XYZ file of C-alpha atoms in Angstrom:
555
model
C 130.640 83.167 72.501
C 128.262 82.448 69.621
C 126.014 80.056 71.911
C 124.995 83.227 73.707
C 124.640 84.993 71.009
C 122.231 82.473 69.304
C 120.840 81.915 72.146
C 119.446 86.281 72.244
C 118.275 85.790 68.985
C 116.391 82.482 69.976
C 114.853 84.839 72.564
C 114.582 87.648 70.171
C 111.970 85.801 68.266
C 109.503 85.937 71.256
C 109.524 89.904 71.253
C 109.131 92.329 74.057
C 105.436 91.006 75.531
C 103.007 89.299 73.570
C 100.172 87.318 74.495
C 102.598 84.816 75.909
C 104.214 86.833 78.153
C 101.706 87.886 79.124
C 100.003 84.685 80.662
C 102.934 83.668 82.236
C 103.840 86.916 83.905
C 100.104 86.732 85.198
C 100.774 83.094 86.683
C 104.271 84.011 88.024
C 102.939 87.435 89.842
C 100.542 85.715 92.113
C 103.140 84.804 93.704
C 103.587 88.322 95.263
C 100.304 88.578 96.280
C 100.560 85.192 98.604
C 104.215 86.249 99.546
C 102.738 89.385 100.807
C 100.002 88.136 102.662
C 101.715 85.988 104.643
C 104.403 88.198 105.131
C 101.901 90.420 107.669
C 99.557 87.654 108.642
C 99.807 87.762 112.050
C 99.218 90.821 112.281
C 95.884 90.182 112.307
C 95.582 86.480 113.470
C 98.081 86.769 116.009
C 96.673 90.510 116.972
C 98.005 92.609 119.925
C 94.578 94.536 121.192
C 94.635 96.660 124.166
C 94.024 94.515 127.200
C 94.739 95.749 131.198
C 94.812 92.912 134.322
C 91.434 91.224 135.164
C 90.198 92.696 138.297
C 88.196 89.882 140.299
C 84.916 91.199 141.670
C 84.672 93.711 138.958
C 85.481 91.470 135.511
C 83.368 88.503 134.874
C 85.405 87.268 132.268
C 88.444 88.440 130.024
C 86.538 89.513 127.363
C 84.588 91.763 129.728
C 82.836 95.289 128.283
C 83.214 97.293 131.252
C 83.881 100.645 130.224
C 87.697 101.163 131.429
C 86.891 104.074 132.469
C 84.647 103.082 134.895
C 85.248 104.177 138.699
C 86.176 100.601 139.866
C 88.391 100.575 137.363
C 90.488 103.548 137.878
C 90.081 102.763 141.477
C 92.095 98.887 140.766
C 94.720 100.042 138.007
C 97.306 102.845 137.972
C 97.188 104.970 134.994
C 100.661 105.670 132.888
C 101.981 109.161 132.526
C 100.329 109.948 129.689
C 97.035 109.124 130.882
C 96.283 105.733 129.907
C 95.653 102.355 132.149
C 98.549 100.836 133.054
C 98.138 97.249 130.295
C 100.475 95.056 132.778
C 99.927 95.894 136.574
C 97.256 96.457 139.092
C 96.841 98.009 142.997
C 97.745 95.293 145.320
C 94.603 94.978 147.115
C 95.331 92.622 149.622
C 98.068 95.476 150.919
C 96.026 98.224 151.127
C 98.008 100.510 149.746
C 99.471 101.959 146.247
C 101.764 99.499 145.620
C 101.848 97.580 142.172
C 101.689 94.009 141.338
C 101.883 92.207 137.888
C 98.560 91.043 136.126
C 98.156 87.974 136.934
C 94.830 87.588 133.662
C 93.715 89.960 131.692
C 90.549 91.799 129.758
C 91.107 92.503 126.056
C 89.463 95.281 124.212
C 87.389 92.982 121.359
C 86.357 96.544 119.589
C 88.467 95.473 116.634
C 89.611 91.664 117.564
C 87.321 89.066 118.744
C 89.841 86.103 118.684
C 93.957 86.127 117.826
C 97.128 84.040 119.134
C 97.512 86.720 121.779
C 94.423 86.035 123.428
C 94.661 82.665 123.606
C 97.652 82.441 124.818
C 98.046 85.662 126.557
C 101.035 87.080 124.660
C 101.579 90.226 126.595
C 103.570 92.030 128.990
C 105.987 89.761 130.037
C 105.072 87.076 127.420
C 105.072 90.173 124.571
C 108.739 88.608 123.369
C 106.712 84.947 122.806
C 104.614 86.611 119.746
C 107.147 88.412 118.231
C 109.505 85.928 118.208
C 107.038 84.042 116.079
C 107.090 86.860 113.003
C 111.254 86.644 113.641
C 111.294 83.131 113.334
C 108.501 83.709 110.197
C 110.955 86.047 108.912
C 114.449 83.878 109.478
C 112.366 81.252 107.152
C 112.696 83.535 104.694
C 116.408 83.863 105.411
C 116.681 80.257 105.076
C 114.658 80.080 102.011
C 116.105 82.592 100.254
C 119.750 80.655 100.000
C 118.668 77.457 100.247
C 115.654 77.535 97.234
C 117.760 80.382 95.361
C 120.646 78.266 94.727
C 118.338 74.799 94.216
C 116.457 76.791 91.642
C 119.601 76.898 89.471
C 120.660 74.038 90.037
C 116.896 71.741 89.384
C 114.996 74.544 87.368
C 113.082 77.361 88.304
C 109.935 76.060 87.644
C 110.309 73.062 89.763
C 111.244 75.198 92.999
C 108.461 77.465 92.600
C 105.580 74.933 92.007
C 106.517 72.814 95.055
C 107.084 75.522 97.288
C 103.012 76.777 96.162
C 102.215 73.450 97.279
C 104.006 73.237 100.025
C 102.640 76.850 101.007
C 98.802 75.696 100.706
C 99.174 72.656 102.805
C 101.192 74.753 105.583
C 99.296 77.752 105.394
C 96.097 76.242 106.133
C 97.163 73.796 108.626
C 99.199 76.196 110.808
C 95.591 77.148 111.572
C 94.679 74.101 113.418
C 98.325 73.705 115.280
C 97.357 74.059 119.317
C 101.088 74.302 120.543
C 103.235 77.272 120.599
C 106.659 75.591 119.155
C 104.851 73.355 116.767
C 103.405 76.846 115.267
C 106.883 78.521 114.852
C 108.117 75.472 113.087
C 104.989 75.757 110.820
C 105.783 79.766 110.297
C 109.446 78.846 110.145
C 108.520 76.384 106.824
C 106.116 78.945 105.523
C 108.235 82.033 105.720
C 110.499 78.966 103.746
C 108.343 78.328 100.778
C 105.949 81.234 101.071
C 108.329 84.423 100.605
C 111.513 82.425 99.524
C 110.949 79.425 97.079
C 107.832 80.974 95.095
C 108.426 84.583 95.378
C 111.624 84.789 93.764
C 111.454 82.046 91.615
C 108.556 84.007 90.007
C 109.929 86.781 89.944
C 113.426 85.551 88.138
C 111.215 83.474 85.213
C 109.633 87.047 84.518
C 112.977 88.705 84.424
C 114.259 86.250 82.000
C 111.225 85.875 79.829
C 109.954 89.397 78.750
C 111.955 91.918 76.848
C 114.230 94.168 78.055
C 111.870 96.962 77.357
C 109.568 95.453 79.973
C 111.687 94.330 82.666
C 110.964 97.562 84.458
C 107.158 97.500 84.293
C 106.977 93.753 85.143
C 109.227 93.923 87.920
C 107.660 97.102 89.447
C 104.376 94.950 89.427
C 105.473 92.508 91.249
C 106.024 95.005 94.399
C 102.881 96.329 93.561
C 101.329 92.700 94.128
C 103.095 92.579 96.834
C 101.342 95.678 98.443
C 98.257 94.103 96.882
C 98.559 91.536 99.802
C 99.299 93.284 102.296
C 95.735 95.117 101.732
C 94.224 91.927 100.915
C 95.504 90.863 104.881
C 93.621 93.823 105.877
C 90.383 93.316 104.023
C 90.073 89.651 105.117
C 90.919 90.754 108.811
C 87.725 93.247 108.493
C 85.606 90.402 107.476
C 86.610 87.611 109.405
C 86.856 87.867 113.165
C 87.566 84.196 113.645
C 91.386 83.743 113.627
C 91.437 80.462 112.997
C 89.206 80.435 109.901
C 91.050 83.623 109.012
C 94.369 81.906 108.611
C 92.501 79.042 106.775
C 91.503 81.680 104.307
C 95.025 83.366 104.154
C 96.429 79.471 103.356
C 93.281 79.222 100.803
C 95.187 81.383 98.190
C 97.484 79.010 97.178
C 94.608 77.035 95.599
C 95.987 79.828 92.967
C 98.960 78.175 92.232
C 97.112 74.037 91.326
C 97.139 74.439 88.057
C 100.894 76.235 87.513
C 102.275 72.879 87.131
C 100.457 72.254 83.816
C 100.063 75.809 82.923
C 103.598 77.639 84.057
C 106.657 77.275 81.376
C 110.607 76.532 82.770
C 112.470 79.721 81.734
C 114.070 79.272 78.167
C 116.929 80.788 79.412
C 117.965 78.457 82.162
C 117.359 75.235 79.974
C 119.578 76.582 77.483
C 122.192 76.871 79.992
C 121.959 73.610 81.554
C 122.342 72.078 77.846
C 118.466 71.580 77.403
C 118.608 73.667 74.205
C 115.616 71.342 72.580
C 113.511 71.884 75.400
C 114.111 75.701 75.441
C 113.226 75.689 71.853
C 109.921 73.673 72.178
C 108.594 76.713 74.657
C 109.810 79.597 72.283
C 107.698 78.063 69.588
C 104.917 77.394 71.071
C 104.926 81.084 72.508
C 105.382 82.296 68.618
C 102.079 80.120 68.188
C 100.361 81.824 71.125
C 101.614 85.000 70.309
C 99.998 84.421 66.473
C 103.759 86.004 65.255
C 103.935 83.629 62.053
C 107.756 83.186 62.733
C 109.196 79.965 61.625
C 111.787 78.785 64.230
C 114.364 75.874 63.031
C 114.540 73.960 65.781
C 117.418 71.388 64.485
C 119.520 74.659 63.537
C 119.425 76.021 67.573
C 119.672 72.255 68.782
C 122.978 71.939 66.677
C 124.713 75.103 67.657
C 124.206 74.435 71.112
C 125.597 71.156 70.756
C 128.655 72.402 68.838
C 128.700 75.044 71.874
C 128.799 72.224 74.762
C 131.899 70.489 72.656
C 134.298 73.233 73.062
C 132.816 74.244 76.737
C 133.862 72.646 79.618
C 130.533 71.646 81.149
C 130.876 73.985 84.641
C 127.843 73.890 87.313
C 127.557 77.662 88.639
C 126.744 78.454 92.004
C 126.362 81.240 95.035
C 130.116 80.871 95.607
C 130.889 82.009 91.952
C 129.479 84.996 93.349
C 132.698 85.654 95.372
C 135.391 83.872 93.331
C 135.953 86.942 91.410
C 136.734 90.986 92.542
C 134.945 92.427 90.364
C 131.285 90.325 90.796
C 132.581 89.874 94.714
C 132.385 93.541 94.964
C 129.382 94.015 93.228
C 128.005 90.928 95.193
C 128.998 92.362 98.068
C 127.245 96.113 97.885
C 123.996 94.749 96.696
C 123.729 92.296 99.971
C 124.276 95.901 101.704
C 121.635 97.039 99.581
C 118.799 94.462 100.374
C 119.417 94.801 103.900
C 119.686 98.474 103.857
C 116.279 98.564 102.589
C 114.732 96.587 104.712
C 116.082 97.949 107.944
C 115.381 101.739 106.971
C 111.670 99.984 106.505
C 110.855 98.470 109.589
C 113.012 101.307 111.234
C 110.899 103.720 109.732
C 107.516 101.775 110.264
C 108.418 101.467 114.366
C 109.599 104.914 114.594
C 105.839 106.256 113.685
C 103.572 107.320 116.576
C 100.731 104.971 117.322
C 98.245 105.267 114.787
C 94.745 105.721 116.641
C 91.813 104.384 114.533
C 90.910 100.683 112.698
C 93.570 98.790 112.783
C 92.448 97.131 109.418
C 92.142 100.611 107.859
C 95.905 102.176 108.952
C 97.051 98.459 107.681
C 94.853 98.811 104.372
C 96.553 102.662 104.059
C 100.123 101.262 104.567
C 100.039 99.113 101.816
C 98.296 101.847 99.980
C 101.198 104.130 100.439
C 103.519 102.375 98.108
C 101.916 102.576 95.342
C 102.457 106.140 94.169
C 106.172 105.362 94.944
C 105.786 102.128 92.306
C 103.945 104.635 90.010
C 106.248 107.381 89.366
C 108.956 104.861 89.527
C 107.691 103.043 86.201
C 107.792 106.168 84.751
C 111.731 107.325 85.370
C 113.349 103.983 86.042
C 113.884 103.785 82.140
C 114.824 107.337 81.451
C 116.603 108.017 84.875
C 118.444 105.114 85.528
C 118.612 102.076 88.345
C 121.605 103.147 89.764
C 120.913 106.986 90.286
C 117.199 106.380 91.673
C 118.256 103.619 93.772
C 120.954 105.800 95.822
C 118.713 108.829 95.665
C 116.009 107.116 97.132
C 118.019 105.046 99.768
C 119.852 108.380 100.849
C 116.395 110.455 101.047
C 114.611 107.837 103.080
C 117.818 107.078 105.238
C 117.767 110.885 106.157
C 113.921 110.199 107.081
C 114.903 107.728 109.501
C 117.356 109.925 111.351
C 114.794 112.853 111.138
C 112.086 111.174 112.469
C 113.948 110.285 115.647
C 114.281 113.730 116.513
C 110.590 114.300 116.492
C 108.364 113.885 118.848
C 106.255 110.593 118.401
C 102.231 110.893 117.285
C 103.217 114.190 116.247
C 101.142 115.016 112.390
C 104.550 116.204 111.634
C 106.067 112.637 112.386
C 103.764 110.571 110.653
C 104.057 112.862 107.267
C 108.069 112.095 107.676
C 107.420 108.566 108.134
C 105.161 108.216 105.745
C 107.329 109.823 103.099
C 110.327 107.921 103.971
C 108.038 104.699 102.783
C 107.200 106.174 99.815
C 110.921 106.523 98.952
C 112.345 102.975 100.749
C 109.469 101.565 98.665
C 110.389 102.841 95.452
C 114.213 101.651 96.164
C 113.092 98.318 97.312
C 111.165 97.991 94.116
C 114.313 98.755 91.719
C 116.752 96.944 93.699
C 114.519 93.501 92.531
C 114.906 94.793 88.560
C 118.768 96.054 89.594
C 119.596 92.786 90.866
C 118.116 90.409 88.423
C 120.290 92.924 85.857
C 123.135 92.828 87.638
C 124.027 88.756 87.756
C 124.514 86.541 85.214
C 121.856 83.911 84.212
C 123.809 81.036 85.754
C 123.809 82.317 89.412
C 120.844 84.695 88.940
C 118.443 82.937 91.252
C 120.959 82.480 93.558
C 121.867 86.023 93.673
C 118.564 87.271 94.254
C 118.321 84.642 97.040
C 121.208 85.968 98.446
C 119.650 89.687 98.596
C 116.543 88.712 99.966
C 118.296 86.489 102.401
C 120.115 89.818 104.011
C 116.797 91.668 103.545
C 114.577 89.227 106.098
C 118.087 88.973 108.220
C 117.866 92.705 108.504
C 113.639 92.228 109.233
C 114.662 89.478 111.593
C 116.942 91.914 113.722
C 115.133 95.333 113.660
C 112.723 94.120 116.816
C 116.019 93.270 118.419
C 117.316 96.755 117.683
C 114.643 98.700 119.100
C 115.820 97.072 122.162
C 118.898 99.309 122.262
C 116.281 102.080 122.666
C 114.568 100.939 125.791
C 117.832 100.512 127.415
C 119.637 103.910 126.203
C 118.739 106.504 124.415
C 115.271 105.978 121.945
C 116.639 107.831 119.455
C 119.748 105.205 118.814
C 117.656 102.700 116.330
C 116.301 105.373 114.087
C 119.650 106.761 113.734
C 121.610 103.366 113.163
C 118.961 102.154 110.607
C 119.732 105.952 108.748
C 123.018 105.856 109.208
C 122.688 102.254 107.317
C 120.956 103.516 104.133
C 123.079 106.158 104.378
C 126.145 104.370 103.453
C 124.565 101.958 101.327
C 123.427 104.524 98.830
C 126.527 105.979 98.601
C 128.085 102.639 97.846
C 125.189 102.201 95.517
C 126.913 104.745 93.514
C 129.997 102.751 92.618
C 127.650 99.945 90.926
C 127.310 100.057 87.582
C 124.203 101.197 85.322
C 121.899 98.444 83.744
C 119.610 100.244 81.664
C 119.423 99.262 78.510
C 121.959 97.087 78.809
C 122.233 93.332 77.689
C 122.010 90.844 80.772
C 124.825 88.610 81.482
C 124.695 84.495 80.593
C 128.147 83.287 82.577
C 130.367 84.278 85.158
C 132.592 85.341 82.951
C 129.918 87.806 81.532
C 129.169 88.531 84.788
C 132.695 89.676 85.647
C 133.260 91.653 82.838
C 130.034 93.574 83.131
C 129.945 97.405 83.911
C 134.375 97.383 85.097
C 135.013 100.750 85.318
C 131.691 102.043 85.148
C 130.008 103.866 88.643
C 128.614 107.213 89.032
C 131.493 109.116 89.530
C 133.149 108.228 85.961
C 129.556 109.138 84.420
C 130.339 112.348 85.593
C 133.609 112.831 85.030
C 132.349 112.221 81.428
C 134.438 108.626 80.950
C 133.242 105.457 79.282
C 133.016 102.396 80.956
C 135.223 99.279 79.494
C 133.859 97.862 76.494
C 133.947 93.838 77.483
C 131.895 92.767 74.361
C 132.271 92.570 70.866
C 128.123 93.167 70.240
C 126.530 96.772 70.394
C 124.619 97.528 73.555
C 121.200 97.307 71.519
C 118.510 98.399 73.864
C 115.619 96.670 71.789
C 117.606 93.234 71.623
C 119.924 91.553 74.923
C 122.678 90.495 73.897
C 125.555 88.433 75.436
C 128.501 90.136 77.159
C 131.015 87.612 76.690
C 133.748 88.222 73.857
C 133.831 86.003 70.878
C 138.306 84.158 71.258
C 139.662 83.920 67.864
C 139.926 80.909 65.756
């Protein structure tokens, strides 16, 4: 339909990255960096440091410095089979014999952690579950958020989601801090992992998708994972410095002082105004990102304003949403395998991250290193995604690191030869969780595109949410059952992955229409078989230039 069509050369005008682009893609990344932090906050403000029962007579307070392996203390606490105190239960004194009894307060080891949640509120042992299920509920905000601020950033602008949810991130972040009462903190998490991960993350991350070229979608969107990392180091670095927990998570809420000036500084995407029949508006930012960009190009504003307006009189005004996404076979399907996708990834993660021996050392340093570890991944990956494919790396990668998973259950645990597997398989879950973000912002159509990639990261932090109730299976049958399930998972998802079809270098879809029509017929098995996917549009697949995918009906 020529509206599209105009509308890619309105677009066109802006090039591939200028100095524009630029500035906005720096505003809109930040938003990794925070989303990252507070993704792996508490590990660090809501610590776990070794700790054993207080032994009266012996302990003068919980924070005693004792050695533990002190005669007295050997003497008052059974040791494990491997060696090590027993953390939850002491010799019952009062019997006289060797019989066991549950701590009833306990001594942590402030080596590495002065204060943290856990301390405070003596989240261990039996009252372990009562600190994790603060990250799960942290994590099912981002489940919520991801729906909920996906679809209302179609619907009220991107922009608009994204610089309330910064606010509503500082406020929360830093006052979460001060909160003295368990439930009243998971409801501040809850509303964090809402607006921190969901609402500013991904609206960021969709207004850089549909601003640069398609040249640059890669790079840009391989950043933002990088960012990401970025925080989880910066978690680390501020946990070295800052022993307080309390003013620690002040400082973690600090950051989105970052995001203040966004609301005078941070465009709406051209490409939804144009959509929801804003075409002046969209045409006001393009030229003044010509001006900022110093192109010279004169831009007719009255000529775009026009067509879209003859455009809206033959189009039946439609309001797109995440149902569209399953109205259809051929987007349901595709709908359907990248939800497998997102949570795929995130499983084999987390499954591969709690299926690594325990890391002896600082705790700030293995954190610092596992954040470090992605970044070769997020490398190489901006070097092949563009020559290689999204489709082909993203099931080679899922199917490599879904074979780590299952491998690494069948070794033996703090093993050098387990940690290298582990290890490995993040390098290659973190190189598919990076593409599936530029694979899925391809994939949809600009109507529903925020609410598609809500969507995806909604079954991602599901899939976070459940791996701690996963492991369980392991402590009540066989240990080796979670690794396997979460690699039998990516398995099958990167073999589905194969049946999607390829996005590079092609033009991203407007409508649901376009949407529908995109890549039919085209998967990894017809690539082979040397066939060519359906042609769907009338305009050549220009790699320097998107162009619409919808078909042009005759007059």
């Amino acid at each position: 339909m020529a509206v599209d069509y105009v509308l890619e050369e309105l677009m066109g005008k802006l090039g591939e990255f200028g100095k524009y682009q630029f500035a906005q893609f720096f505003l809109q990344v930040l938003s990794a960096l925070t989303a990252g932090m507070h993704m792996l906050s508490l590990v660090t403000v809501a610590s776990v440091p070794e700790h054993r029962c207080f032994i009266a007579g012996v302990d003068n307070s919980t924070l005693s410095q004792l050695p533990w392996n002190s005669s007295a203390i050997l003497e008052a606490i059974p040791l494990k089979p491997s060696g090590e105190l027993d953390s939850c239960h002491m010799f019952n004194a009062s019997a006289g014999d060797q019989s066991q009894i549950p701590c009833e307060k306990y001594v942590y080891d402030t080596t590495y952690y002065k204060t943290s949640r856990t301390i405070d509120w003596d989240f261990v042992c039996d009252r372990r579950w009562m600190g994790a299920i603060i990250q799960t509920v942290f994590m099912l905000g981002t489940f919520t958020g991801a729906v909920t601020l996906g679809g209302l950033a179609d619907k009220v602008g991107r922009k608009t989601v994204f610089c309330w949810s910064a606010l509503l991130q500082l406020f929360v972040g830093v006052g979460v801090a001060f909160i003295p009462e368990y439930f009243s903190v998971m409801v501040a998490r809850f509303v964090l992992g809402i607006v921190g991960s969901a609402g500013a993350y991904i609206c960021g991350f969709v207004l850089t998708m549909e601003l640069v070229g398609a040249t640059k979608r890669t790079v840009c969107g391989i950043t933002f994972q990088a960012v990401f990392a970025g925080g989880i180091m910066l978690v680390a670095g501020w946990g070295a410095i800052i022993k307080d927990r309390q003013m620690l998570q002040v400082v973690y809420g600090l950051h989105g002082c970052l995001f203040l000036a966004h609301w005078w500084l941070m465009d709406e995407s051209p490409r939804w105004l144009w959509m929801q029949g804003r075409a002046a508006e969209a045409v006001d930012i393009v030229a003044k990102g010509l001006r900022i960009n110093g192109s010279g190009i004169p831009i007719d504003k009255d000529y775009y304003v026009q067509k879209a307006k003859q455009q809206a009189a033959v189009e039946e005004k439609s309001s797109a949403g995440l149902v569209d996404l399953f109205r259809t076979p051929n987007l349901r399907m595709k709908t359907l395998n990248v939800c497998l996708c997102w949570f795929a990834n995130s499983i084999v993660y987390y499954g591969l991250s709690l299926s690594a021996g325990k890391l002896y050392g600082n705790p700030y340093l293995i954190l610092f290193l596992m954040g470090l570890v992605e970044f070769p991944s997020y490398i190489t990956i901006v070097f092949v995604l563009d020559r290689l494919g999204r489709r082909s790396i993203t099931s080679t990668l899922m199917l490599s690191g879904g074979l780590c998973c299952i491998v690494a259950a069948f070794i033996a645990q703090g093993t050098t030869l387990s940690t290298s597997v582990v290890m490995l398989g993040k390098l290659l879950i973190a190189g598919s969780f990076a593409v599936i973000y530029n694979y899925s912002a391809e994939l949809f159509p600009t109507v529903v595109r925020n609410s598609a990639m809500g969507l995806g990261s909604m079954c991602a932090r599901l899939s976070g949410a459940l791996t701690p109730l996963i492991t369980l299976l392991g402590d009540s049958f066989d240990p080796k059952i979670p690794a396997v399930l979460f690699g039998v998972v990516a398995l099958v998802s990167g073999f589905w992955v194969m049946f999607l079809p390829e996005t590079m270098n092609k033009p991203m879809p407007e409508s649901i229409e376009d949407g529908e029509n995109f890549g039919k017929g085209d998967t990894w098995f017809s690539q082979c078989a040397g066939r060519k996917p359906r042609q769907d549009s009338i305009y050549p697949d220009d790699p320097e230039q998107m162009v619409p995918l919808k078909t042009i009906e005759s007059k």
